[in-house]
Amino acid sequence: MNQAFFARPNGKTTSSLVRNFSIEVLPADVAKHADFQDHLPLGTKVYIAYTSGSTTEIVDAAEKLNAQGMTAVPHIPARRFASHDELRNFLGALTSRAAVSQVLLIGGDTARPAGPYAASIDVLETGMLEGHGIRAVGLAGHPEGHPSVRRDELRRALIDKCEYASQAGIEVSITTQFLFDTAKLFSWHADFVEKTMPDIAVDVGLPGMAKMTTLLRFAKECGVGTSLGMLSKNFGRAFKLATAFSPEDALAELAEGINEVGASPFRSVHFYPFGSFARTTEWLRSLQSIDATAEQPGIAQAS
């Protein structure tokens, strides 16, 4: 568990929540930006989405990120691989050329599997991940449910994957879908995670500084439309959503919830920029600057 994410005696602040954030990018984002140290702290986990382009682009992105001092975490969408060989070759390139040791394993929301993997546990059970030297695997968490999978099925599948990964000697964690309703997050964690796998690390997914039109589309696809509707009922937030979203309100609610329970059940925060990588990282740097200032004796009191 990341000690920096526990509540302090004087309470958790929104700036302190993003000390060890992770962020998602597209291969095109990696190609666009020359030096990621201009945008992110060294060691930041950067998750690389699996796009419809060549897997070579993903390997190139992972290699560049790791070379620049980031920690590349490519997505492995089970249903997108047409054969065992395709997956084997992809993992081989990621580990041998790009020095990848962590991945995010997801189902890959396609109507039909392209090959032999109908679900992410099918990939786990091949033994290819640990066979290629993958030491840590992130799994998807769905506090608000999934548009096409029942809640009990989601929960049973997550437990099965965690048990298999543990037996295989793989470090496992959960990264949640992006969300707006932190009440559902705390309820999901208390009612499910704490009762079935209390020691697992959970990273909370939040949207970045995305355009509202983009956010609405992804919210419907990912099954978080309910909380988005709830969010829009609040006039202040609805006004913000008319142009671009800011995760500040969700972060404030997260901090409030953590302060109420006294210690954070979560490891970190994971951001989904949805095309707003530069804006999101600029905002994150400003928050981290505030937190760094507050940590220096005398400065916070003087400000």
Tab-separated table of C-alpha atoms in Angstrom:
chain	number	residue	atom	x	y	z
A	1	MET	CA	0.000	0.000	0.000
A	2	ASN	CA	1.283	3.450	-0.910
A	3	GLN	CA	1.872	5.162	2.437
A	4	ALA	CA	1.590	8.617	0.853
A	5	PHE	CA	-2.080	7.915	0.201
A	6	PHE	CA	-3.117	7.460	3.826
A	7	ALA	CA	-4.908	10.316	5.513
A	8	ARG	CA	-2.720	12.680	7.463
A	9	PRO	CA	-3.637	13.969	10.944
A	10	ASN	CA	-4.652	17.294	9.438
A	11	GLY	CA	-6.761	15.624	6.737
A	12	LYS	CA	-6.350	14.533	3.140
A	13	THR	CA	-6.278	17.283	0.524
A	14	THR	CA	-7.007	17.053	-3.184
A	15	SER	CA	-3.414	17.952	-4.018
A	16	SER	CA	-2.000	15.194	-1.834
A	17	LEU	CA	-4.202	12.624	-3.563
A	18	VAL	CA	-2.301	13.034	-6.830
A	19	ARG	CA	1.227	12.572	-5.492
A	20	ASN	CA	1.624	9.180	-7.140
A	21	PHE	CA	-1.007	9.287	-9.861
A	22	SER	CA	-0.955	7.212	-13.030
A	23	ILE	CA	-2.328	8.226	-16.412
A	24	GLU	CA	-3.524	6.673	-19.646
A	25	VAL	CA	-2.291	7.590	-23.110
A	26	LEU	CA	-2.754	6.542	-26.711
A	27	PRO	CA	0.257	5.489	-28.800
A	28	ALA	CA	-0.351	8.685	-30.794
A	29	ASP	CA	0.100	10.748	-27.611
A	30	VAL	CA	3.490	9.148	-27.039
A	31	ALA	CA	4.570	9.835	-30.596
A	32	LYS	CA	3.378	13.449	-30.360
A	33	HIS	CA	5.321	14.490	-27.249
A	34	ALA	CA	9.109	14.522	-27.507
A	35	ASP	CA	9.994	14.231	-23.825
A	36	PHE	CA	7.549	12.968	-21.219
A	37	GLN	CA	9.671	14.382	-18.417
A	38	ASP	CA	8.309	17.754	-19.526
A	39	HIS	CA	4.845	16.542	-18.524
A	40	LEU	CA	5.184	13.848	-15.861
A	41	PRO	CA	7.339	13.075	-12.827
A	42	LEU	CA	9.976	10.384	-13.233
A	43	GLY	CA	8.605	6.918	-12.571
A	44	THR	CA	4.990	7.781	-13.379
A	45	LYS	CA	2.991	4.769	-14.493
A	46	VAL	CA	1.758	5.476	-18.012
A	47	TYR	CA	-0.895	3.073	-19.259
A	48	ILE	CA	-0.906	2.588	-23.031
A	49	ALA	CA	-4.319	1.941	-24.562
A	50	TYR	CA	-4.576	-0.808	-27.161
A	51	THR	CA	-5.703	0.886	-30.363
A	52	SER	CA	-6.819	-0.496	-33.695
A	53	GLY	CA	-3.454	0.312	-35.254
A	54	SER	CA	-0.348	-1.831	-35.381
A	55	THR	CA	0.863	-3.438	-32.168
A	56	THR	CA	4.285	-2.170	-33.218
A	57	GLU	CA	3.076	1.337	-32.309
A	58	ILE	CA	2.313	0.156	-28.783
A	59	VAL	CA	5.700	-1.503	-28.416
A	60	ASP	CA	7.377	1.670	-29.734
A	61	ALA	CA	5.409	3.761	-27.227
A	62	ALA	CA	6.362	1.487	-24.321
A	63	GLU	CA	10.014	1.540	-25.321
A	64	LYS	CA	10.056	5.343	-25.508
A	65	LEU	CA	8.283	5.798	-22.182
A	66	ASN	CA	10.592	3.431	-20.312
A	67	ALA	CA	13.657	5.014	-21.915
A	68	GLN	CA	12.478	8.419	-20.666
A	69	GLY	CA	12.126	7.280	-17.075
A	70	MET	CA	8.432	6.480	-17.031
A	71	THR	CA	6.901	3.078	-16.233
A	72	ALA	CA	5.049	1.818	-19.281
A	73	VAL	CA	1.950	-0.295	-18.583
A	74	PRO	CA	0.401	-1.508	-21.864
A	75	HIS	CA	-3.160	-2.752	-22.081
A	76	ILE	CA	-3.668	-6.426	-22.934
A	77	PRO	CA	-7.277	-6.758	-24.226
A	78	ALA	CA	-8.003	-10.495	-24.287
A	79	ARG	CA	-10.774	-10.531	-26.871
A	80	ARG	CA	-8.733	-8.576	-29.411
A	81	PHE	CA	-6.098	-11.264	-30.067
A	82	ALA	CA	-6.778	-13.574	-33.003
A	83	SER	CA	-4.428	-16.358	-31.910
A	84	HIS	CA	-2.058	-17.591	-29.227
A	85	ASP	CA	0.853	-16.665	-31.488
A	86	GLU	CA	-0.346	-13.082	-31.837
A	87	LEU	CA	-0.443	-12.650	-28.081
A	88	ARG	CA	2.860	-14.474	-27.616
A	89	ASN	CA	4.621	-12.285	-30.188
A	90	PHE	CA	3.175	-9.100	-28.680
A	91	LEU	CA	4.279	-10.021	-25.165
A	92	GLY	CA	7.671	-11.057	-26.467
A	93	ALA	CA	8.212	-7.682	-28.130
A	94	LEU	CA	6.969	-5.752	-25.096
A	95	THR	CA	9.299	-7.523	-22.702
A	96	SER	CA	12.400	-8.064	-24.828
A	97	ARG	CA	12.466	-4.766	-26.697
A	98	ALA	CA	10.585	-2.365	-24.432
A	99	ALA	CA	11.507	-3.917	-21.050
A	100	VAL	CA	7.863	-4.016	-19.938
A	101	SER	CA	7.196	-5.805	-16.646
A	102	GLN	CA	3.664	-4.555	-15.876
A	103	VAL	CA	0.455	-4.738	-17.896
A	104	LEU	CA	-3.228	-3.940	-17.518
A	105	LEU	CA	-5.223	-7.039	-18.446
A	106	ILE	CA	-8.765	-6.314	-19.649
A	107	GLY	CA	-11.473	-8.209	-21.471
A	108	GLY	CA	-11.516	-5.944	-24.497
A	109	ASP	CA	-15.095	-4.902	-25.143
A	110	THR	CA	-15.794	-6.368	-28.557
A	111	ALA	CA	-19.011	-8.139	-29.484
A	112	ARG	CA	-17.169	-11.345	-30.379
A	113	PRO	CA	-13.686	-12.561	-29.479
A	114	ALA	CA	-11.259	-12.297	-32.377
A	115	GLY	CA	-9.603	-15.531	-31.282
A	116	PRO	CA	-9.284	-18.026	-28.428
A	117	TYR	CA	-9.683	-15.597	-25.505
A	118	ALA	CA	-13.252	-14.849	-24.473
A	119	ALA	CA	-12.219	-13.219	-21.178
A	120	SER	CA	-9.106	-11.919	-19.478
A	121	ILE	CA	-8.780	-14.993	-17.272
A	122	ASP	CA	-8.231	-17.024	-20.454
A	123	VAL	CA	-5.039	-15.040	-21.011
A	124	LEU	CA	-3.952	-15.543	-17.407
A	125	GLU	CA	-4.433	-19.285	-17.655
A	126	THR	CA	-2.051	-19.589	-20.629
A	127	GLY	CA	0.852	-18.769	-18.321
A	128	MET	CA	2.251	-16.454	-21.003
A	129	LEU	CA	2.369	-13.389	-18.771
A	130	GLU	CA	4.663	-14.831	-16.118
A	131	GLY	CA	6.404	-16.844	-18.826
A	132	HIS	CA	7.487	-13.583	-20.465
A	133	GLY	CA	8.593	-12.021	-17.204
A	134	ILE	CA	5.506	-9.936	-16.446
A	135	ARG	CA	5.642	-9.415	-12.684
A	136	ALA	CA	2.610	-7.183	-12.071
A	137	VAL	CA	-0.871	-7.246	-13.590
A	138	GLY	CA	-3.606	-4.679	-13.196
A	139	LEU	CA	-7.237	-5.795	-13.489
A	140	ALA	CA	-10.316	-3.711	-14.233
A	141	GLY	CA	-12.708	-2.810	-11.418
A	142	HIS	CA	-16.285	-1.667	-12.033
A	143	PRO	CA	-17.789	0.158	-9.034
A	144	GLU	CA	-20.703	1.279	-11.185
A	145	GLY	CA	-21.146	-1.992	-13.017
A	146	HIS	CA	-20.704	-2.961	-16.653
A	147	PRO	CA	-23.240	-2.329	-19.437
A	148	SER	CA	-23.260	-5.947	-20.632
A	149	VAL	CA	-22.167	-8.059	-17.633
A	150	ARG	CA	-24.156	-8.772	-14.471
A	151	ARG	CA	-22.714	-7.580	-11.164
A	152	ASP	CA	-22.350	-11.063	-9.695
A	153	GLU	CA	-20.511	-12.249	-12.806
A	154	LEU	CA	-18.149	-9.268	-12.677
A	155	ARG	CA	-17.331	-9.893	-9.039
A	156	ARG	CA	-16.851	-13.638	-9.392
A	157	ALA	CA	-14.582	-13.130	-12.413
A	158	LEU	CA	-12.455	-10.590	-10.557
A	159	ILE	CA	-12.036	-12.912	-7.582
A	160	ASP	CA	-11.058	-15.791	-9.878
A	161	LYS	CA	-8.446	-13.666	-11.659
A	162	CYS	CA	-6.952	-12.426	-8.421
A	163	GLU	CA	-6.716	-15.956	-7.056
A	164	TYR	CA	-5.059	-17.272	-10.198
A	165	ALA	CA	-2.555	-14.396	-10.365
A	166	SER	CA	-1.653	-14.870	-6.716
A	167	GLN	CA	-1.017	-18.573	-7.232
A	168	ALA	CA	1.145	-17.770	-10.261
A	169	GLY	CA	3.278	-15.371	-8.221
A	170	ILE	CA	2.056	-12.277	-10.061
A	171	GLU	CA	1.490	-9.051	-8.144
A	172	VAL	CA	-2.086	-7.989	-8.809
A	173	SER	CA	-3.946	-4.704	-8.388
A	174	ILE	CA	-7.236	-3.157	-9.502
A	175	THR	CA	-7.704	-0.040	-11.605
A	176	THR	CA	-11.319	1.110	-11.669
A	177	GLN	CA	-13.273	2.382	-14.610
A	178	PHE	CA	-13.499	6.171	-14.604
A	179	LEU	CA	-16.267	7.407	-12.352
A	180	PHE	CA	-18.005	10.497	-11.029
A	181	ASP	CA	-19.943	9.092	-8.068
A	182	THR	CA	-17.458	8.483	-5.249
A	183	ALA	CA	-20.257	7.225	-2.986
A	184	LYS	CA	-20.594	4.199	-5.262
A	185	LEU	CA	-16.831	3.750	-5.152
A	186	PHE	CA	-16.712	3.607	-1.341
A	187	SER	CA	-19.761	1.334	-1.257
A	188	TRP	CA	-18.239	-1.065	-3.831
A	189	HIS	CA	-14.997	-1.209	-1.893
A	190	ALA	CA	-16.646	-1.749	1.494
A	191	ASP	CA	-19.261	-4.254	0.322
A	192	PHE	CA	-17.109	-6.248	-2.085
A	193	VAL	CA	-13.359	-5.627	-2.062
A	194	GLU	CA	-12.842	-5.474	1.698
A	195	LYS	CA	-14.899	-8.637	2.216
A	196	THR	CA	-13.259	-10.752	-0.503
A	197	MET	CA	-9.727	-9.450	-1.117
A	198	PRO	CA	-8.950	-6.820	1.520
A	199	ASP	CA	-5.225	-6.608	0.798
A	200	ILE	CA	-5.440	-5.800	-2.897
A	201	ALA	CA	-4.300	-2.358	-4.069
A	202	VAL	CA	-6.973	-0.261	-5.786
A	203	ASP	CA	-6.313	2.721	-8.052
A	204	VAL	CA	-9.302	5.017	-8.504
A	205	GLY	CA	-10.092	5.949	-12.098
A	206	LEU	CA	-11.097	9.545	-12.799
A	207	PRO	CA	-11.563	11.399	-16.093
A	208	GLY	CA	-9.071	14.093	-16.985
A	209	MET	CA	-9.732	17.526	-18.434
A	210	ALA	CA	-11.755	16.085	-21.290
A	211	LYS	CA	-14.274	17.714	-23.584
A	212	MET	CA	-17.815	17.028	-22.459
A	213	THR	CA	-18.872	15.503	-25.772
A	214	THR	CA	-16.032	12.991	-25.545
A	215	LEU	CA	-16.774	12.233	-21.916
A	216	LEU	CA	-20.456	11.588	-22.592
A	217	ARG	CA	-19.610	9.090	-25.318
A	218	PHE	CA	-17.157	7.143	-23.182
A	219	ALA	CA	-19.473	7.258	-20.153
A	220	LYS	CA	-22.221	5.510	-22.091
A	221	GLU	CA	-19.817	2.923	-23.507
A	222	CYS	CA	-18.304	2.169	-20.089
A	223	GLY	CA	-21.540	1.994	-18.152
A	224	VAL	CA	-21.135	5.059	-15.974
A	225	GLY	CA	-24.073	6.937	-17.477
A	226	THR	CA	-26.020	6.750	-14.218
A	227	SER	CA	-23.525	8.749	-12.227
A	228	LEU	CA	-23.002	11.120	-15.134
A	229	GLY	CA	-26.736	11.798	-15.047
A	230	MET	CA	-26.514	12.387	-11.309
A	231	LEU	CA	-23.611	14.725	-11.887
A	232	SER	CA	-25.524	16.744	-14.470
A	233	LYS	CA	-28.384	17.345	-12.039
A	234	ASN	CA	-26.092	19.590	-10.037
A	235	PHE	CA	-26.271	22.952	-11.759
A	236	GLY	CA	-22.736	24.036	-10.884
A	237	ARG	CA	-21.229	20.907	-12.331
A	238	ALA	CA	-23.590	20.849	-15.307
A	239	PHE	CA	-22.390	24.316	-16.194
A	240	LYS	CA	-18.783	23.113	-16.160
A	241	LEU	CA	-19.718	20.081	-18.206
A	242	ALA	CA	-21.106	22.289	-20.940
A	243	THR	CA	-17.541	23.026	-22.003
A	244	ALA	CA	-14.941	20.765	-20.405
A	245	PHE	CA	-14.813	18.536	-17.379
A	246	SER	CA	-12.530	19.083	-14.416
A	247	PRO	CA	-11.966	16.261	-11.914
A	248	GLU	CA	-11.526	18.695	-9.016
A	249	ASP	CA	-15.003	18.034	-7.594
A	250	ALA	CA	-14.525	14.263	-7.708
A	251	LEU	CA	-11.105	14.618	-6.063
A	252	ALA	CA	-12.596	16.803	-3.328
A	253	GLU	CA	-15.309	14.210	-2.661
A	254	LEU	CA	-12.688	11.459	-2.611
A	255	ALA	CA	-10.627	13.404	-0.076
A	256	GLU	CA	-13.714	14.010	2.046
A	257	GLY	CA	-14.627	10.322	2.013
A	258	ILE	CA	-11.095	9.285	2.964
A	259	ASN	CA	-11.009	11.781	5.815
A	260	GLU	CA	-14.305	10.405	7.118
A	261	VAL	CA	-13.002	6.820	7.288
A	262	GLY	CA	-9.645	7.972	8.658
A	263	ALA	CA	-7.317	6.102	6.275
A	264	SER	CA	-7.474	5.554	2.557
A	265	PRO	CA	-8.527	2.158	1.236
A	266	PHE	CA	-7.047	3.174	-2.117
A	267	ARG	CA	-3.486	3.193	-3.403
A	268	SER	CA	-3.589	5.979	-5.944
A	269	VAL	CA	-5.587	7.857	-8.577
A	270	HIS	CA	-5.542	6.932	-12.260
A	271	PHE	CA	-6.522	9.516	-14.892
A	272	TYR	CA	-8.206	8.929	-18.246
A	273	PRO	CA	-7.506	12.096	-20.285
A	274	PHE	CA	-9.644	11.139	-23.316
A	275	GLY	CA	-7.677	13.324	-25.696
A	276	SER	CA	-6.689	15.968	-23.147
A	277	PHE	CA	-3.257	14.667	-22.110
A	278	ALA	CA	-1.449	18.030	-22.162
A	279	ARG	CA	-4.232	19.890	-20.303
A	280	THR	CA	-4.585	17.129	-17.742
A	281	THR	CA	-0.870	16.882	-16.990
A	282	GLU	CA	-0.560	20.672	-16.708
A	283	TRP	CA	-3.374	20.670	-14.144
A	284	LEU	CA	-1.774	17.755	-12.270
A	285	ARG	CA	1.572	19.553	-12.120
A	286	SER	CA	-0.122	22.582	-10.583
A	287	LEU	CA	-1.767	20.394	-7.929
A	288	GLN	CA	1.506	18.670	-7.133
A	289	SER	CA	3.196	22.050	-6.825
A	290	ILE	CA	0.589	23.089	-4.244
A	291	ASP	CA	1.158	19.891	-2.287
A	292	ALA	CA	4.946	20.310	-2.361
A	293	THR	CA	4.596	23.855	-1.013
A	294	ALA	CA	2.240	22.717	1.750
A	295	GLU	CA	4.760	20.098	2.870
A	296	GLN	CA	7.460	22.720	3.552
A	297	PRO	CA	7.381	23.991	7.175
A	298	GLY	CA	6.274	27.585	7.446
A	299	ILE	CA	5.341	28.050	3.802
A	300	ALA	CA	1.790	26.689	4.027
A	301	GLN	CA	1.070	28.845	7.047
A	302	ALA	CA	2.401	31.935	5.320
A	303	SER	CA	0.399	31.396	2.122
